[in-house]
Short mmCIF file of C-alpha atoms in Angstrom, two decimals:
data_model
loop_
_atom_site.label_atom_id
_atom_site.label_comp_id
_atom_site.label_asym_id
_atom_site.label_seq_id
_atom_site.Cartn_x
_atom_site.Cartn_y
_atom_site.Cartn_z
CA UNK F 1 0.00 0.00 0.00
CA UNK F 2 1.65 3.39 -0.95
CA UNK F 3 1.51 6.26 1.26
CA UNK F 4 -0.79 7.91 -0.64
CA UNK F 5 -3.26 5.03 -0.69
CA UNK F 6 -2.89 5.21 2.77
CA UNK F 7 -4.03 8.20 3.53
CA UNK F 8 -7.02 7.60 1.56
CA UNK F 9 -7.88 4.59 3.30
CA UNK F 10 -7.80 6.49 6.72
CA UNK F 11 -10.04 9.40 5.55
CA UNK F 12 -12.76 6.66 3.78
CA UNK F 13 -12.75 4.68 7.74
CA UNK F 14 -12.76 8.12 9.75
CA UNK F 15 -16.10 8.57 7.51
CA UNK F 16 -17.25 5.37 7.78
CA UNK F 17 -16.99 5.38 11.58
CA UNK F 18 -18.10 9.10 12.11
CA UNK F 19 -20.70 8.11 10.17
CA UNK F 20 -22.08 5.12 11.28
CA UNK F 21 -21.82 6.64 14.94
CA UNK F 22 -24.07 9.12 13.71
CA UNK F 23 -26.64 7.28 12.68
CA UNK F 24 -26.27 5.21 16.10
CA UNK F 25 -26.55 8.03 18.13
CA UNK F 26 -29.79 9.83 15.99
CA UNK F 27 -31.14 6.32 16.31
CA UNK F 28 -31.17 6.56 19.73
CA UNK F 29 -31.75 9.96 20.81
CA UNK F 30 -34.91 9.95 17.79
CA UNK F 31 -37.63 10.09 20.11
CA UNK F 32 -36.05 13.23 22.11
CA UNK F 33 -35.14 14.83 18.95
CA UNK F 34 -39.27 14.89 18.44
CA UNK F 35 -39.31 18.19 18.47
CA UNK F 36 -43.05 17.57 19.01
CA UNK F 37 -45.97 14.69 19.45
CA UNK F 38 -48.55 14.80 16.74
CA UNK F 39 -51.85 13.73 18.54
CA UNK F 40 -52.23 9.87 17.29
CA UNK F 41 -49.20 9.83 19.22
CA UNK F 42 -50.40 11.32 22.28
CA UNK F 43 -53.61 8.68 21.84
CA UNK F 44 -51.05 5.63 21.23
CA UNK F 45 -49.44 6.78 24.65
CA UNK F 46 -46.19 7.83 23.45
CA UNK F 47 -46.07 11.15 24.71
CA UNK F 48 -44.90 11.58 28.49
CA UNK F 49 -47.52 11.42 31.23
CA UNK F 50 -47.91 13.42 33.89
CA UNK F 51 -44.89 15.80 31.97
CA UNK F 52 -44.80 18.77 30.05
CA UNK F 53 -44.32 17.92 26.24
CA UNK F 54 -45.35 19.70 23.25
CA UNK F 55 -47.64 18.87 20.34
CA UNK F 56 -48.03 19.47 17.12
CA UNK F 57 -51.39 19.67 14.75
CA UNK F 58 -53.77 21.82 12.01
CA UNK F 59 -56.59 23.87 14.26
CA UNK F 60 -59.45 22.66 13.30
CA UNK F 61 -61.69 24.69 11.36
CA UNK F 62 -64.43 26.32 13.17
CA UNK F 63 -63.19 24.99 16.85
CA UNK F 64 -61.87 28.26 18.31
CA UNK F 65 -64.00 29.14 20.88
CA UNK F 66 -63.08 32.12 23.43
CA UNK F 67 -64.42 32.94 26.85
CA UNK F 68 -65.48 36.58 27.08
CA UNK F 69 -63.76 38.61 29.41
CA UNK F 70 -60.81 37.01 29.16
CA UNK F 71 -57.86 35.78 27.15
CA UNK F 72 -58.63 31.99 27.70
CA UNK F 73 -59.27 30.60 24.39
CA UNK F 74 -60.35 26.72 23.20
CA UNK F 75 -59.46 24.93 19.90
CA UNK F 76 -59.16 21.49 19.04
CA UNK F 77 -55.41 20.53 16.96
CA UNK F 78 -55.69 17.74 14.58
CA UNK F 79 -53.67 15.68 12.15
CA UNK F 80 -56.45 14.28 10.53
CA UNK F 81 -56.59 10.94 12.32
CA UNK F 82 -57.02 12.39 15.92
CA UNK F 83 -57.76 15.07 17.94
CA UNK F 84 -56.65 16.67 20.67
CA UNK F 85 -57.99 19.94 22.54
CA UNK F 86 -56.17 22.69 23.65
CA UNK F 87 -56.71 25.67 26.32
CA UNK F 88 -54.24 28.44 26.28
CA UNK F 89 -55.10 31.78 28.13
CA UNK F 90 -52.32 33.86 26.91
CA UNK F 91 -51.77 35.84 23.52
CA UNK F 92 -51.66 33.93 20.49
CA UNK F 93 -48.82 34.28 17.72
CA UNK F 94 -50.00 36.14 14.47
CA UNK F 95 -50.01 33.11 12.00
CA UNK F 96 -52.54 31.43 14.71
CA UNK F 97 -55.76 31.00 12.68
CA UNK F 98 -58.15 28.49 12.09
CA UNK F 99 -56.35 25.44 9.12
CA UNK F 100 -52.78 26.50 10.49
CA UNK F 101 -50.63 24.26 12.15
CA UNK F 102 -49.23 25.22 15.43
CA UNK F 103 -47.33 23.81 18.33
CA UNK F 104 -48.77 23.93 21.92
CA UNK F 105 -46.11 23.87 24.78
CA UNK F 106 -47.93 21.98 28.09
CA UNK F 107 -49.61 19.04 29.61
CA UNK F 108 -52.26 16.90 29.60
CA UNK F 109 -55.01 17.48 32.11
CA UNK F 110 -58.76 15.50 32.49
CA UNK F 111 -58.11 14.48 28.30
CA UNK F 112 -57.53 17.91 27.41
CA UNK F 113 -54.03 19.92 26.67
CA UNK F 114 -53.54 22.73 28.95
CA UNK F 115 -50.95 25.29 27.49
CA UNK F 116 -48.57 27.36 28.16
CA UNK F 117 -46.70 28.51 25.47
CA UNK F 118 -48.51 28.11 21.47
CA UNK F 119 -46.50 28.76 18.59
CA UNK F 120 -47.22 28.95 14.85
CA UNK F 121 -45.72 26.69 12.80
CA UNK F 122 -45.46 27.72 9.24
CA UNK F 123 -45.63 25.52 5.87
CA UNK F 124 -43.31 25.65 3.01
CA UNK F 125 -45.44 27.40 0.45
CA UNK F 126 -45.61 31.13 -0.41
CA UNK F 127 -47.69 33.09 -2.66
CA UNK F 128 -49.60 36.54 -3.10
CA UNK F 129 -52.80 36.99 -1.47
CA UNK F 130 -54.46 37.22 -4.44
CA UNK F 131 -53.87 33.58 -5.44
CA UNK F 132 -54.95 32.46 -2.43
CA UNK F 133 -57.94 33.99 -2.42
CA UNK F 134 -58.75 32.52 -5.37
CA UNK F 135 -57.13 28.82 -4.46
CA UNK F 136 -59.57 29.08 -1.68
CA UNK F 137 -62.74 29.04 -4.27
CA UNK F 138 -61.29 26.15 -6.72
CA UNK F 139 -58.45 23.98 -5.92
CA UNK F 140 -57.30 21.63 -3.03
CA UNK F 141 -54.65 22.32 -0.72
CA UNK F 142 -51.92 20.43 -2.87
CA UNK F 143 -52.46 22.14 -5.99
CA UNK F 144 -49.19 23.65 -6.90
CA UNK F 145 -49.23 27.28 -7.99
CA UNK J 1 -1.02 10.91 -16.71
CA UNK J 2 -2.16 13.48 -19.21
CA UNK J 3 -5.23 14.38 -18.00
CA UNK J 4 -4.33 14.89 -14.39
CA UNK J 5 -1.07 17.67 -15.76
CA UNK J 6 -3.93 20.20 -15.86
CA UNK J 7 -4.79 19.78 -12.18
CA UNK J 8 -0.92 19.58 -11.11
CA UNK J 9 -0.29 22.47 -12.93
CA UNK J 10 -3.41 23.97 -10.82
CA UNK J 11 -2.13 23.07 -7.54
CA UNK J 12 0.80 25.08 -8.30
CA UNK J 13 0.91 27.95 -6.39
CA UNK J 14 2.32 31.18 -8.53
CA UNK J 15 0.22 29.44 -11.42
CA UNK J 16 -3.03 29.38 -8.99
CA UNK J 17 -2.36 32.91 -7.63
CA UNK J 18 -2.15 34.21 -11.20
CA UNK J 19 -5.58 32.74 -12.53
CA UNK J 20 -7.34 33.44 -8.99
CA UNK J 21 -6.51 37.04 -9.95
CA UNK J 22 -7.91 36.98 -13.17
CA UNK J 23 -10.81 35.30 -12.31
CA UNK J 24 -12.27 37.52 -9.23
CA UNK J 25 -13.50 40.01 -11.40
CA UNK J 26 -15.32 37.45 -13.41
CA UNK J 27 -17.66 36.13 -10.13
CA UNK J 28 -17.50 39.78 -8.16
CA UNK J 29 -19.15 41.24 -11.38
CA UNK J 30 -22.49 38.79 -11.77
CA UNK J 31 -22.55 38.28 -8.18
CA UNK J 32 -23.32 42.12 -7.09
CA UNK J 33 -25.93 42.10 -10.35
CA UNK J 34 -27.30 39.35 -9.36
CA UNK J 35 -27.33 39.59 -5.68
CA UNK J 36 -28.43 43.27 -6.16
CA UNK J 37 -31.25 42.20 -8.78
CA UNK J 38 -32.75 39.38 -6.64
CA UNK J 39 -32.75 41.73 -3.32
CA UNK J 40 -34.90 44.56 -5.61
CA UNK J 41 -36.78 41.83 -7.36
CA UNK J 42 -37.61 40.18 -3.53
CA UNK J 43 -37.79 43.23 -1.22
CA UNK J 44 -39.30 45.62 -3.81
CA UNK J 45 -41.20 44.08 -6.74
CA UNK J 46 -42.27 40.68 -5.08
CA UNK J 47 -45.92 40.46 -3.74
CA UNK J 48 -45.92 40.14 -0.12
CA UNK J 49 -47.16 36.64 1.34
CA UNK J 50 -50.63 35.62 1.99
CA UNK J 51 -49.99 34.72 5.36
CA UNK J 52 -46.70 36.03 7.03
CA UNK J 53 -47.11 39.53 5.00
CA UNK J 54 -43.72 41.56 4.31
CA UNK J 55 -41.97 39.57 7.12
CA UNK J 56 -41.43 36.75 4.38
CA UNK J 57 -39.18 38.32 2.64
CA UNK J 58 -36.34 37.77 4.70
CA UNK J 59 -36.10 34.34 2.97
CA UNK J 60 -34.08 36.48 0.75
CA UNK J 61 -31.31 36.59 2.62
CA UNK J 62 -31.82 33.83 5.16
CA UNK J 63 -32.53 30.63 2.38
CA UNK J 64 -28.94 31.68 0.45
CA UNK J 65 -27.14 32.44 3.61
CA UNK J 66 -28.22 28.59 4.95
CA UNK J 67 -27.01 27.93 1.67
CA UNK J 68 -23.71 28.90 1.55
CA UNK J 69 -23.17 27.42 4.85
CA UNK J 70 -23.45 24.12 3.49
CA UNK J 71 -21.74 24.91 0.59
CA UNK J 72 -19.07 26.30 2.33
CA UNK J 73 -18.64 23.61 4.89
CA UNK J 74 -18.69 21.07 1.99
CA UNK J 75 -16.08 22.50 -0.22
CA UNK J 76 -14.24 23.00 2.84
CA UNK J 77 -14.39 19.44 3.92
CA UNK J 78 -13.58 17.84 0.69
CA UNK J 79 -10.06 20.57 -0.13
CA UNK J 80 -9.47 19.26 3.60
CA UNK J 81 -9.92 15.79 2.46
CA UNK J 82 -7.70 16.41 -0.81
CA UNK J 83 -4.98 18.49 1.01
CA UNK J 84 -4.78 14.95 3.49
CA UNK J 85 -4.65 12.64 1.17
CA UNK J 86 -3.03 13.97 -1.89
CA UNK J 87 -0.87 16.52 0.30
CA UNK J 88 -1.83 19.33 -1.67
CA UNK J 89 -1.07 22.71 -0.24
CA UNK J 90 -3.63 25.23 -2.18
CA UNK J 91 -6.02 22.41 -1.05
CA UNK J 92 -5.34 23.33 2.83
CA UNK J 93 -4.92 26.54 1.73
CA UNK J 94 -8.93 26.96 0.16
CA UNK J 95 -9.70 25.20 2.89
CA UNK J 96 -8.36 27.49 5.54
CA UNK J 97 -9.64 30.58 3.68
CA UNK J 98 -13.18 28.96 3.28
CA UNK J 99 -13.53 28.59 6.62
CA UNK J 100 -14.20 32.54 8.02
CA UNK J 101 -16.60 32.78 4.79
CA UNK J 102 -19.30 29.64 5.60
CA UNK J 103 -19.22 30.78 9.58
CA UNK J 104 -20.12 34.71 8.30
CA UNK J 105 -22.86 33.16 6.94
CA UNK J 106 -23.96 30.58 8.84
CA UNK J 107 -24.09 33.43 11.72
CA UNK J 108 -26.18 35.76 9.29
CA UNK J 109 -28.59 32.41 8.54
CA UNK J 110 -29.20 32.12 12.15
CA UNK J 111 -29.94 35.61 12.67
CA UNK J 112 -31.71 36.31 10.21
CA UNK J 113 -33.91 33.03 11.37
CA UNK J 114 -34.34 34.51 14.89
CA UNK J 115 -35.76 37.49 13.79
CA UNK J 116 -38.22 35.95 11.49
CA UNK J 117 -38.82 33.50 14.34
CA UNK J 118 -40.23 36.19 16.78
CA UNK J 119 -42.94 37.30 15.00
CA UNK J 120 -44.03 34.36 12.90
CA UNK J 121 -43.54 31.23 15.15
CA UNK J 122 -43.69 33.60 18.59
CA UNK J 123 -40.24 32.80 19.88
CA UNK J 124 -36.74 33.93 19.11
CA UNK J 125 -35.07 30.58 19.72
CA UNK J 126 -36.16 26.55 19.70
CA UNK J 127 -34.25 24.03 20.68
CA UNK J 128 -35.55 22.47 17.40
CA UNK J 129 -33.83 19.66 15.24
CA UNK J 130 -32.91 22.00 12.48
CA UNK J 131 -32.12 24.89 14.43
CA UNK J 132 -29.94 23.05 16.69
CA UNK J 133 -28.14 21.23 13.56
CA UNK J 134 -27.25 24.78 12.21
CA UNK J 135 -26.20 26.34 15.12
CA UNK J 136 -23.83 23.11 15.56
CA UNK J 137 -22.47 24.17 12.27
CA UNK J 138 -21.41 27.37 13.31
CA UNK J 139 -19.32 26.11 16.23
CA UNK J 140 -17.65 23.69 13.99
CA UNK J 141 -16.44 26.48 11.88
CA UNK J 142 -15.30 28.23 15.18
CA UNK J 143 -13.67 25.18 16.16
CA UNK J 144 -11.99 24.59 13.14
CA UNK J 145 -10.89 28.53 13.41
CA UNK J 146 -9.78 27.86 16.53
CA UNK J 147 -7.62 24.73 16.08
CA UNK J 148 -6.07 25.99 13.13
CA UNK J 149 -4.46 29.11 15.37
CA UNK J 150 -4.07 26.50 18.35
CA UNK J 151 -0.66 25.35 16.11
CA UNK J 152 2.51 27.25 15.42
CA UNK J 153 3.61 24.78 12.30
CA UNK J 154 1.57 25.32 9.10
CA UNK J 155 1.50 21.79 8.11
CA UNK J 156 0.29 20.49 11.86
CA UNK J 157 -2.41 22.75 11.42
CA UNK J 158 -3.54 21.60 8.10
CA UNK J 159 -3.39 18.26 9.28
CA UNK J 160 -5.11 18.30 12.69
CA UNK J 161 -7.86 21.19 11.42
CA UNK J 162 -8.57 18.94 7.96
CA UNK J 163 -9.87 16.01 10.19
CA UNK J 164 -11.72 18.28 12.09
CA UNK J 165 -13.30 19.13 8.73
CA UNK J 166 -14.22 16.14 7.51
CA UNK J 167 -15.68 14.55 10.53
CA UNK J 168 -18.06 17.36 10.94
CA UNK J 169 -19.06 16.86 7.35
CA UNK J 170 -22.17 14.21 8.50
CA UNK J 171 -23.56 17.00 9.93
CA UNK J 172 -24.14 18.36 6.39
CA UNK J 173 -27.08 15.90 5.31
CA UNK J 174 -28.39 16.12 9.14
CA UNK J 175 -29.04 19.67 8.75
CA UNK J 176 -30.69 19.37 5.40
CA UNK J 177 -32.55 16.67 6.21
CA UNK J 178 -33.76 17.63 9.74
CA UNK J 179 -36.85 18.67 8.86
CA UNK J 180 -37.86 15.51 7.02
CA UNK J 181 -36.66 13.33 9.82
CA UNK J 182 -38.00 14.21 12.65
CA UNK J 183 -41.36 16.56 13.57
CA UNK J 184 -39.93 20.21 13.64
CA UNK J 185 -40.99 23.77 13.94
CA UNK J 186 -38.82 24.91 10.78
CA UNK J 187 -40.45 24.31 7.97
CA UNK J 188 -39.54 22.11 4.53
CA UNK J 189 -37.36 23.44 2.31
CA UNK J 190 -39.67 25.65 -0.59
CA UNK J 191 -37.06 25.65 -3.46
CA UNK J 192 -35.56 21.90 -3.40
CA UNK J 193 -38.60 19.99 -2.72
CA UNK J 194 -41.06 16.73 -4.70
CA UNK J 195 -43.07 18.44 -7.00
CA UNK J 196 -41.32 21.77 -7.61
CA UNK J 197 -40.93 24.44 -5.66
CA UNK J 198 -43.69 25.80 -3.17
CA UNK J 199 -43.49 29.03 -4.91
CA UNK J 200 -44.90 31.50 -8.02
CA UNK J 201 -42.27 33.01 -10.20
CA UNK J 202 -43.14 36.31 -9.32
CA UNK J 203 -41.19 35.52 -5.88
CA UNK J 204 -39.03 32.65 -6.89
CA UNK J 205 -37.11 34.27 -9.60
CA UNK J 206 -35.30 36.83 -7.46
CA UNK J 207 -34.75 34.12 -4.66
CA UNK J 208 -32.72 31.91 -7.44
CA UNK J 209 -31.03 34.77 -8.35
CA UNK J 210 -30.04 35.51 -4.47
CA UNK J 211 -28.67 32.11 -4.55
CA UNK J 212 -26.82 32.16 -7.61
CA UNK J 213 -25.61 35.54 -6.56
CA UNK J 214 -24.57 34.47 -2.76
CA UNK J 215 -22.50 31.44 -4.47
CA UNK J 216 -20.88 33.66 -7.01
CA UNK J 217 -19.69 35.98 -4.16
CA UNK J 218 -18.22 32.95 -2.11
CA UNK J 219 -16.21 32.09 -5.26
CA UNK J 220 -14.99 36.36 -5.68
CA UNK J 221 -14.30 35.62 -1.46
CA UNK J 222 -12.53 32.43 -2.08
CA UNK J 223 -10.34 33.67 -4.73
CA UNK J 224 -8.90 36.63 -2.79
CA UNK J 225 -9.03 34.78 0.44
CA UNK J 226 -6.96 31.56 -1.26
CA UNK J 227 -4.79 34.44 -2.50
CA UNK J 228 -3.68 35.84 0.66
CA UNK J 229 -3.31 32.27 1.75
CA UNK J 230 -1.05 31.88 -0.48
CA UNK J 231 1.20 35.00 -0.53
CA UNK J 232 1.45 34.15 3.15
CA UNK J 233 2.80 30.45 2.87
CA UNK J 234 4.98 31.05 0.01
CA UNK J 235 6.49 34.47 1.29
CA UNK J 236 9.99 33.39 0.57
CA UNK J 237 9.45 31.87 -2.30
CA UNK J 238 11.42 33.04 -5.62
CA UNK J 239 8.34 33.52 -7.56
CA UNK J 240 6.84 36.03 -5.49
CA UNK J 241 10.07 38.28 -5.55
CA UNK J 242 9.50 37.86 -9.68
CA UNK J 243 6.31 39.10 -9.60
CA UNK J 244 5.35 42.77 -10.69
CA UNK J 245 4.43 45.24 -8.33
CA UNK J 246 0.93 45.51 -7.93
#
């Protein structure tokens, strides 16, 4: 084996072992990486009990419901297999509207999830508010623009 | 052996520094155009966004700075890679200079991120996957910085910093991939994505040419960076006391 050859050799095995540590360590750190539970997974019992732990869902169209005189608000999160609903009494992002996906920061309490921090999670598409005006008459949410 | 005289020949330092000089004016030119074209084009002439308003258009900046991170960390990687195994100065040499470049803008990516985060998602910081893979990405660069001035000899610190380089390099597809992996609050990426990008023209034109201007102005960077590299490691060499005054 020349030098050269080598040298080669080493660099190919550091990858090889950096990388298959990696993948190791993602493997088993994946469910803390969850940034957040969707809520099948809270139903399946995967999220913690008795713990804080966010998760993650669409609001449900027409579910917002507030309580006059004050900032408590209700809305059921969905990802269109089950639902899970959510109290917050503090102010809500901008992007929070009805069809938008958002993450809820708090526990579960008597079925429902009490929060304490919501945020707005945003999708990958852009376009004018024209077009989406007039998406909103004729095509489904996957048509591209 | 013919085909590889042309890359020798690269690799050769006074020959490098010469065509490096010719050729900055050649990506400095298109890249302010460009870059200046796609920031009018996104700021100005772009409608704003049907849900986040104006604030989108910081994906202007923020999409080709996260860019050129990764592009920067990769290029640096693989010259580190080359430089080890083929010991090819210039290699350590565009490595070295790459690395100040890719942590400028991995450092603008992530603050132009935070500030978008505030008003859209509600929070300045989340210890989410991709925003924790990025950030990661930034102290490599630092630590690569910071080995590389950690040694006295040249040639130790080409060595030590390149495998410093090219272990970080998995973090590369974890970054891009973050947001496919796991649940996250960043979003997919909108330009590289199944089914064409999540965009009209009307905004995605100047956001292409952002990207092909921010990677046009790494290569103007690189050129003058690799340059001073250069004049630096080869200070007593013949050649440069040949050379002209500039």
């Amino acid at each position: 084996m020349t030098p050269r050859r080598k040298r080669l050799f080493s660099v190919v095995a550091i990858l090889a072992g950096v990388g298959l540590a990696a993948v190791v360590a993602l493997k088993a750190f994946d469910n803390n990486l969850l940034y957040f539970y969707d809520p099948s997974q809270v139903a399946a019992g995967m999220a913690p009990a008795g713990k804080t732990f966010r998760i993650g869902g669409m609001v449900t169209k027409g579910s917002v419901a507030r309580t006059p005189g004050s900032l408590e608000v209700r809305f059921v999160i969905t990802d269109f297999a089950k639902s899970v609903t959510v109290v917050y009494d503090q102010i809500l992002p901008d992007l929070f509207r009805e069809g938008q996906g958002i993450i809820a920061h708090g526990r579960m309490r008597d079925g429902v999830f009490v929060a304490d921090d919501v945020l707005a999670k945003h999708d990958e598409k852009y376009m004018p508010p024209e077009v989406a005006k007039s998406l909103k008459h004729a095509i489904p949410p996957e048509g591209s623009t | 052996m013919g085909t590889w005289t042309w890359f020798h020949k690269l690799a050769s330092p006074p020959h490098f520094y010469r065509i490096a000089g010719r050729l900055i004016p050649w990506f400095a030119v298109p890249a302010a155009l460009l870059i200046a074209g796609g920031l009018y084009g996104g700021l100005v002439r772009a409608p704003p966004d049907y849900q986040q308003g104006e604030a989108f258009r910081i994906i202007y900046v923020h999409a080709p700075s996260a860019w050129l991170s990764l592009v920067c960390y990769t290029t640096m990687a693989v010259a580190a890679a080359v430089g080890l195994i083929w010991r090819i100065k210039l290699a350590h040499a565009l490595a070295a200079a790459t690395a100040p470049i890719g942590a400028s803008f991995a450092l603008l990516c992530l603050a132009t991120g935070s500030l978008w985060g505030r008003p859209m998602w509600g929070t300045w910081w989340e210890w989410d996957a991709r925003l924790t893979s990025q950030l990661i990405l930034f102290f490599l660069y630092l630590g690569y910085m910071a080995l590389r001035s950690a040694y006295d000899d040249l040639g130790r610190a080409d060595r030590a910093s390149a495998v410093l380089a090219i272990v970080g390099i998995v973090n590369v597809p974890i970054i891009h991939f973050s947001v496919d992996w796991w649940n996250s609050l960043h979003q997919g990426s909108t330009v590289i994505r199944k089914g064409g990008p999540a965009m009209p023209p009307s905004m995605l034109v100047p956001l292409l040419m952002c990207f092909a201007g921010f990677t046009l102005l790494y290569a103007a960077l690189a050129c003058i960076r690799v340059r001073a590299e250069v004049l630096e490691r080869e200070r007593n060499a013949t050649w440069l006391r040949e050379l002209p005054p500039a």
